[in-house]
Structures are given as C-alpha cells and as structure tokens.
C-alpha cells in the first residue's frame, strides 16, 4: 500500500502532509470487509448488506392488548355500573393457546395480554371494567387461573360498553408480509436485532466487525499493576486505543508492550496477522535512535508483496506530526503507526484510525460529528504557523461553547480524560481570541 504520486517530495525537501491528504490516502486504500452470514447475537453493530422483507405479518394474528374478557360488542352495549352486562364465561385464552373457544351471544372468554382473539369475539374489555368474575365491585387485577373455580368459568359482570376492535391488536398492524423490514446499509442495533427475531430471521448477511490488533512499543513500558522501576512508565496507550477501537465498532485485541527491538516487533506483528483486519501500533515512529516501528517496518513487504509496505510521514498537525500508514503481510493488512505520546496517539486514532475502522465496516458515517462553537477561554490560544492544532475541550451544547481543558502538551493524559471534544485551530491561524467561533470535533 504505497503512497500516492503526490507524496513524492521535491528534491532536498521532505513532504509535509496535510491532515486531509493523509486521511484521504488511508480511506482510499481501506475497503469494506467481505460480507458474511452471522447469527443475530453476533450481528449487533454490523452493517446489513441485503434488504430484509417480512415473511409473515407482525403480529401474525389478532390479539389482545389487555388482560380482560373477549366479548361481542352487542352483549356489552349500554353497560353501566348500575346496570352491568352479565355474561357467561366459557374459558381462558392465554398467550400461546392452541384451540380457542368460540364466543357466542351472551358469552365471554377470559383473555390475557398477547393471546389470540377467539372466534366470535369483537372486542376486549379490560378486567378493570369488570368484577373479574368475583361478583363484587370493579376488579383491580386478573385472578390466577383456577383460583377456586372463579374467573375462567361462571359469570362476569361488565360495567362499560366497548366498540368493535377495542383493545385488539390487529394482524399485520406492525408490519405486513412482503413489507421491507430493514434496508441494506442499516446498522444493526438492539431494536433492529429485535425486529429481525420477531419476523423469524435467525441470521443475516452483514459486513463483520473488523478485528483490530493494538500494540504499544517501548522498553520503558510496563503493565498497570506492576511496580514502577527507574525510568519506567505504565503502558496506557494500548489500553486507551483498544477501548477506542471497540467504541468505534471493532473487535479489538490488545498486545502487551513490545521492547525496542526491530526483530521482536516484526515477529510479534507477523504473529498477530492471523487475527487482524487492521494493526495499530503506537510509539517508535519519530526520528529518535530507538524508533523501532520505523526501523522494523520501513521496508517490510516491499520485495515479496508488491503494493505492500509502510510509509512514514510528517503531518502538518499538532499533536501527532509523525505518522505511518501502509499494509503488511500476504493479505495486505492495513497498518497505522501512531506516535507514542498519549495525547498524540489518541488524537491520531480519532482522526485516522476510527474512520478507517468504520470504512472496513462499510459504515457511511465514518467521521465524528463536527460543530461550530464559541471559544470560552480566559486567554488567547496560540498555535504554530502552518500546523492544524487539536486542543482538548469540553463542549456545552446548550450554550454552544467550547472550553479548553489542560494545555497543548502531548503527554497530558489527565486533561484528555476530562475532554469530550477537540478544538480545531486551522493551519493559517497562529492565535484564537476568546469569543471566536471554531470547529469542534465531538468525541464524547
């Protein structure tokens, strides 16, 4: 996955990529995963690739929306508290009932919510409109089946009249056979999964959630829970980015930090390719003597896999200037190499990796929402010339304001944890005054 022709710099100069060009290069090379058939529990969060039509009406039969009595409307016409209609109860109709009693003149069938309307019945009167078969005042609840022989047999007094189809859910009132239930491109959330199950679909054809492997590099990194030694820090990036990948819709796997050894890193990545639709590394992409990702992957795949390889670039952005992008392995698995500073890596993930993950899923909404907001700051914000700066902030939707959180340092993890948005300062601006309207990327 080599860079486009435009990435070739003029003699003696290294190209400084724009944020937009780098993202466009990534999205042009990342294609949606091939569709597969998945069972409903596994299809949540996936994108449907086929129209789904309704094979049977929903509900499939007329049924009661209340606990009460199925009646003929003529038998309860004019019923009042003083002059109730007295009907003979011929049996119970519960949800799932097979053979149904036929309601004739002067008769009623005790019916439960969701149970099919028996033949002859035209409406349902709620149990609260009756004495519940107990011979007293209005009932407050349905008596249990077989409670002393009352309720499902004997007589019931009805204190109110009912119009035809009252408290009856008609067959096909939700969807009818042949209707379009869900169209291709629908993202399957809980309501959509429920609809598919309701119309009898046990599996659907979708684009699967991509498998994303996240790994950090750095000999100084140790795992949370271990005791810090001299010069060591906890590996936070792999945890943050794995969580971010899952939040984007991926199935994410976190790999423990890899030491600053090119051969070890290369072997680790190769071992992970069997379960990866994308690999994300963090750290080791700058110009230092121990930038192991750059050393390990600069030429990988170029000889054996035409079109493969990873390009390492400098972007006109802050934080996150050093970036890497390309493909590795026989399947040309996309790899995005992010900087090691925590804020740089997370901002880079939001700008580049998240859209790539959603592109793999076949999602149309690959980008975070961007809104305009008024800068609510106590001082002027500065920004380096020629760089697009992304500052952390908290967005107040009600007031339409954005308030900076923390400073511009790429190591300020605490500020990032309290931010729900990124303030965008464009390349041509070197300062932004309070009260200025700015673009805001919503990440919360």
C-alpha positions in Angstrom: 0.0 0.0 0.0 2.4 2.6 -1.2 1.6 6.3 -1.1 0.2 8.3 -4.0 2.3 10.1 -6.5 1.6 13.4 -4.8 3.6 12.2 -1.8 6.9 12.4 -3.6 8.7 15.5 -2.3 10.7 17.9 -4.3 14.4 17.3 -4.3 16.0 18.2 -1.0 12.7 18.5 0.8 10.5 16.1 2.8 6.9 16.5 2.1 4.8 17.7 5.0 1.4 16.0 4.6 -1.8 17.8 5.4 -4.3 16.1 7.8 -6.9 15.9 5.0 -4.4 14.3 2.4 -3.2 11.7 4.9 -6.8 10.7 5.8 -7.8 10.6 2.1 -4.9 8.3 1.4 -6.0 6.0 4.2 -9.6 5.9 3.2 -8.8 5.3 -0.5 -6.8 2.2 0.4 -9.2 0.7 3.1 -12.1 -1.2 1.7 -15.1 -2.7 3.4 -14.7 -6.3 4.6 -16.5 -9.0 2.6 -20.0 -9.9 3.8 -20.7 -13.0 5.9 -23.8 -14.6 7.4 -24.0 -14.1 11.1 -26.4 -15.3 13.8 -28.3 -12.4 15.4 -26.3 -12.2 18.6 -23.1 -11.8 16.6 -24.6 -9.3 14.1 -25.0 -6.5 16.6 -23.2 -3.4 15.4 -22.7 -4.7 11.9 -24.0 -3.2 8.7 -26.7 -5.1 6.8 -25.8 -5.8 3.2 -29.2 -7.0 2.0 -32.8 -5.8 2.1 -34.8 -7.8 4.6 -38.5 -8.3 3.8 -41.2 -9.5 6.2 -42.1 -13.2 5.6 -45.1 -13.2 7.9 -47.3 -10.4 9.3 -46.5 -8.9 12.6 -48.4 -9.6 14.8 -49.3 -12.8 13.0 -52.9 -12.9 14.4 -55.4 -10.6 16.1 -54.5 -10.5 19.8 -55.4 -8.7 23.0 -53.6 -5.7 24.3 -55.0 -6.0 27.8 -55.9 -8.6 30.4 -59.6 -8.9 30.4 -62.5 -10.5 28.6 -63.1 -11.2 24.9 -66.7 -10.2 24.1 -69.3 -9.5 21.4 -70.0 -5.7 21.3 -73.8 -6.2 21.2 -73.6 -8.0 24.6 -72.0 -5.1 26.4 -73.8 -2.2 24.7 -75.1 0.2 27.3 -73.4 -1.5 30.2 -73.0 0.7 33.3 -72.1 0.3 37.0 -75.8 0.3 37.9 -76.8 -2.0 35.0 -73.9 -4.2 34.2 -73.9 -6.7 31.3 -73.8 -10.2 32.8 -72.0 -12.8 30.6 -71.3 -16.4 30.9 -67.5 -17.2 31.0 -66.7 -20.1 28.7 -63.0 -20.5 29.4 -59.5 -19.0 29.4 -57.4 -17.8 26.4 -53.7 -17.5 27.3 -50.8 -16.4 25.1 -49.8 -19.4 23.1 -53.2 -21.0 23.3 -53.9 -23.6 20.6 -57.6 -24.5 20.3 -59.8 -21.4 21.0 -63.3 -21.3 22.4 -65.9 -19.7 20.2 -67.7 -16.8 21.9 -71.4 -16.8 21.3 -74.2 -14.5 22.2 -74.2 -13.7 26.0 -70.8 -15.2 26.4 -67.2 -14.1 27.2 -63.8 -15.6 27.3 -61.2 -14.6 29.8 -58.2 -13.4 27.8 -54.6 -12.5 28.6 -52.4 -9.8 27.0 -50.9 -11.1 23.8 -53.4 -14.0 23.5 -55.2 -14.6 20.2 -58.7 -13.1 19.9 -61.1 -16.1 19.9 -63.6 -16.6 17.1 -66.9 -14.7 17.6 -65.3 -12.1 19.8 -65.2 -8.5 18.5 -63.5 -6.6 21.3 -61.7 -6.9 24.7 -62.9 -5.3 27.8 -60.1 -4.7 30.4 -60.5 -6.6 33.7 -60.8 -3.2 35.4 -64.1 -2.7 33.6 -65.5 -5.9 35.2 -65.9 -7.6 38.5 -63.4 -10.2 37.4 -66.0 -12.9 37.9 -66.0 -12.4 41.7 -69.4 -10.9 41.9 -68.4 -7.7 43.5 -67.1 -4.3 42.5 -64.7 -3.5 39.7 -61.6 -5.8 39.9 -58.1 -4.4 40.0 -56.3 -7.4 38.6 -56.9 -10.8 36.9 -57.5 -13.7 39.3 -55.0 -16.6 38.9 -56.1 -19.4 36.6 -58.1 -22.0 38.6 -58.4 -19.8 41.7 -61.3 -21.5 43.4 -63.0 -22.1 40.0 -63.7 -18.4 39.7 -62.8 -16.2 36.7 -62.5 -18.7 33.9 -66.0 -20.1 34.4 -69.3 -18.8 35.9 -70.4 -15.3 35.2 -68.7 -11.9 34.8 -70.3 -8.5 35.2 -69.1 -5.9 32.7 -69.6 -2.2 33.7 -68.7 -0.4 30.5 -69.5 -0.9 26.8 -66.8 -1.4 24.2 -66.6 -0.6 20.5 -65.6 -3.1 17.9 -61.8 -3.9 17.9 -61.3 -2.1 21.3 -58.0 -3.3 22.9 -57.3 -5.6 20.0 -54.0 -5.5 18.1 -54.9 -6.3 14.5 -52.9 -8.9 12.5 -50.3 -7.0 10.4 -50.7 -3.7 12.3 -47.0 -3.6 12.9 -45.7 -4.9 9.6 -47.4 -6.9 6.8 -46.0 -9.8 4.9 -43.9 -8.5 2.0 -43.1 -5.2 3.7 -39.5 -4.0 3.8 -38.3 -4.6 7.4 -34.8 -3.3 7.1 -32.9 -2.0 4.1 -29.3 -2.7 3.1 -26.9 -0.3 4.9 -28.8 -0.4 8.2 -26.6 -0.6 11.3 -28.0 -3.4 13.5 -28.6 -2.1 17.0 -30.8 -3.7 19.7 -34.2 -2.6 18.1 -33.2 -3.9 14.7 -32.0 -7.2 16.2 -35.3 -7.5 18.0 -37.3 -6.8 14.7 -35.3 -9.5 12.9 -36.0 -12.0 15.6 -39.7 -11.0 15.7 -40.1 -11.8 11.9 -38.3 -15.1 12.3 -34.8 -14.3 11.0 -32.2 -16.2 12.9 -29.2 -14.9 10.9 -28.5 -12.1 8.4 -25.8 -11.2 5.9 -23.7 -8.4 7.1 -20.2 -6.9 6.9 -18.5 -8.2 10.1 -16.9 -6.0 12.7 -13.2 -5.7 11.9 -10.6 -7.3 14.1 -8.1 -4.7 15.2 -4.9 -5.6 16.9 -3.4 -2.8 19.1 0.2 -2.8 20.4 2.5 -0.4 22.1 6.2 -0.2 21.7 8.9 0.9 24.2 11.3 -0.8 26.5 10.3 1.7 29.2 6.7 0.4 29.3 5.3 -1.9 32.0 1.8 -3.1 32.6 -0.6 -1.5 35.1 -0.5 -3.3 38.4 3.3 -3.9 38.3 5.7 -1.9 40.3 7.4 1.0 38.5 11.2 0.8 38.2 13.6 3.6 37.5 12.8 5.3 34.2 9.7 3.2 33.6 6.1 4.3 32.9 2.8 2.4 32.6 1.5 1.4 29.2 -1.6 3.5 28.9 -1.8 3.8 25.1 -2.6 0.2 24.3 -5.5 0.3 26.8 -6.9 3.6 25.6 -6.7 2.6 21.9 -8.1 -0.9 22.4 -11.1 0.7 24.1 -11.3 3.3 21.4 -11.3 0.6 18.7 -14.2 -1.2 20.5 -16.0 2.1 20.8 -15.6 2.5 17.0 -17.3 -0.9 16.5 -14.3 -3.2 16.1 -13.4 -6.4 17.8 -10.1 -5.3 19.4 -7.2 -7.3 20.8 -4.6 -5.6 23.0 -1.0 -6.9 22.8 1.4 -6.2 25.7 4.1 -3.6 25.1 6.9 -4.7 22.8 10.5 -3.8 23.7 12.6 -1.6 21.4 13.9 -4.4 19.2 13.0 -4.4 15.5 13.2 -8.2 15.1 11.0 -8.8 18.1 8.4 -6.2 16.9 8.4 -7.6 13.4 7.9 -11.1 14.7 5.1 -10.0 17.0 3.2 -8.2 14.3 3.6 -11.2 11.9 2.2 -13.5 14.6 -0.8 -11.2 15.0 -1.8 -11.1 11.4 -3.8 -14.3 11.6 -6.4 -12.5 13.7 -6.1 -9.0 12.3 -8.1 -7.0 9.7 -6.1 -4.0 10.9 -3.0 -3.4 13.0 -2.4 -0.3 15.1 0.9 0.5 16.7 1.8 3.3 19.0 5.3 4.7 19.6 8.5 4.4 17.6 7.6 6.5 14.5 9.7 9.6 15.1 13.3 10.3 14.3 14.9 9.0 17.5 17.6 6.4 17.7 15.2 3.9 19.2 12.2 4.4 16.9 11.7 0.7 16.5 8.5 0.7 14.4 10.1 2.8 11.7 13.1 0.6 11.7 11.1 -2.6 11.6 8.5 -1.7 9.0 10.1 0.9 6.7 10.8 -1.8 4.0 8.7 -4.7 5.1 6.8 -6.4 2.3 8.3 -4.3 -0.5 10.2 -7.1 -2.2 7.9 -10.1 -1.5 4.5 -8.3 -1.6 4.0 -5.8 -4.4 1.9 -2.9 -3.2 2.8 -3.6 0.4 5.0 -1.6 2.8 4.6 1.2 5.2 5.2 4.9 4.6 6.3 7.1 7.4 5.3 10.7 7.1 5.3 14.0 8.8 2.0 15.8 9.0 1.2 19.5 9.4 -0.6 18.9 12.7 -0.1 19.2 16.4 -0.1 16.9 18.3 0.7 13.9 16.1 3.3 15.1 13.5 4.9 11.7 12.9 2.6 9.1 11.3 2.9 5.8 9.5 0.5 4.1 7.1 0.6 1.1 4.8 0.0 -2.6 4.6 1.8 -5.7 5.6 1.6 -9.5 5.1 0.2 -11.6 2.3 -3.3 -10.2 2.8 -2.1 -6.6 2.7 -3.5 -6.0 6.2 -3.7 -2.2 6.8 -1.3 -0.9 9.4 -1.5 2.5 11.1 1.5 3.6 13.1 0.8 6.3 15.6 3.0 8.4 17.8 3.8 7.3 21.3 2.8 10.4 23.4 -0.6 9.6 24.9 -2.5 12.6 23.6 -0.8 12.4 20.2 -1.8 8.7 19.8 -5.4 9.3 20.9 -5.9 12.3 18.7 -4.3 10.4 15.8 -6.7 7.5 16.5 -9.7 9.8 16.4 -8.6 11.4 13.1 -7.3 8.5 11.2 -7.9 5.0 12.8 -11.5 5.5 13.7 -12.6 6.5 10.2 -10.6 3.5 8.8 -12.3 1.1 11.2 -15.7 2.3 10.2 -14.8 2.2 6.5 -13.9 -1.5 7.0 -17.3 -2.0 8.5 -19.0 -0.4 5.5 -20.3 2.4 7.5 -21.2 5.7 5.8 -20.8 7.8 8.9 -17.0 7.3 9.2 -16.3 10.7 10.7 -17.0 12.2 14.1 -19.6 15.0 14.2 -18.1 18.5 13.7 -19.9 21.5 15.1 -19.2 25.3 15.3 -18.9 26.6 18.9 -17.8 29.8 20.6 -14.4 29.6 22.3 -14.9 30.1 26.1 -11.3 30.7 27.2 -9.7 33.0 29.7 -6.9 33.9 27.4 -5.8 33.9 23.7 -4.9 30.4 22.4 -1.7 30.2 20.4 -1.0 27.8 17.6 2.1 27.0 15.5 2.0 28.5 12.0 1.3 26.0 9.2 0.0 23.3 11.6 -3.5 22.3 12.3 -3.7 22.1 16.1 -6.2 20.0 18.1 -6.7 21.0 21.6 -8.8 19.2 24.2 -12.0 20.8 25.4 -15.5 20.4 26.9 -18.5 21.2 24.8 -21.6 22.8 26.1 -24.3 22.1 23.6 -26.9 24.2 25.4 -24.8 27.3 25.3 -22.9 26.5 22.1 -19.5 27.0 23.7 -16.2 25.0 23.9 -13.9 25.4 26.9 -10.2 24.3 26.7 -9.1 21.6 29.1 -5.4 21.4 30.1 -2.6 22.6 27.9 -1.3 21.7 24.5 1.3 19.2 25.7 1.1 15.8 24.1 1.7 14.0 27.4 -1.3 15.5 29.3 -3.4 12.3 29.8 -5.5 13.8 32.7 -6.8 16.6 30.6 -7.7 14.2 27.8 -9.8 12.1 30.3 -11.9 15.1 31.1 -12.4 16.2 27.4 -15.3 15.4 25.2 -14.3 17.4 22.2 -11.3 18.5 20.1 -10.9 22.2 19.3 -9.6 22.7 15.8 -7.3 25.6 15.1 -6.6 25.8 11.4 -3.2 25.9 9.8 -3.4 29.6 8.8 -4.1 30.7 12.4 -1.4 31.4 15.0 -3.8 32.6 17.6 -7.5 32.5 18.5 -9.2 35.0 20.7 -11.9 34.2 23.3 -15.4 34.6 21.7 -14.2 33.3 18.3 -16.2 30.6 16.6 -14.2 27.5 16.0 -14.7 24.0 14.6 -15.2 21.3 17.3 -14.9 17.6 16.8 -17.2 15.8 19.2 -15.5 12.7 20.7 -17.6 12.2 23.8 
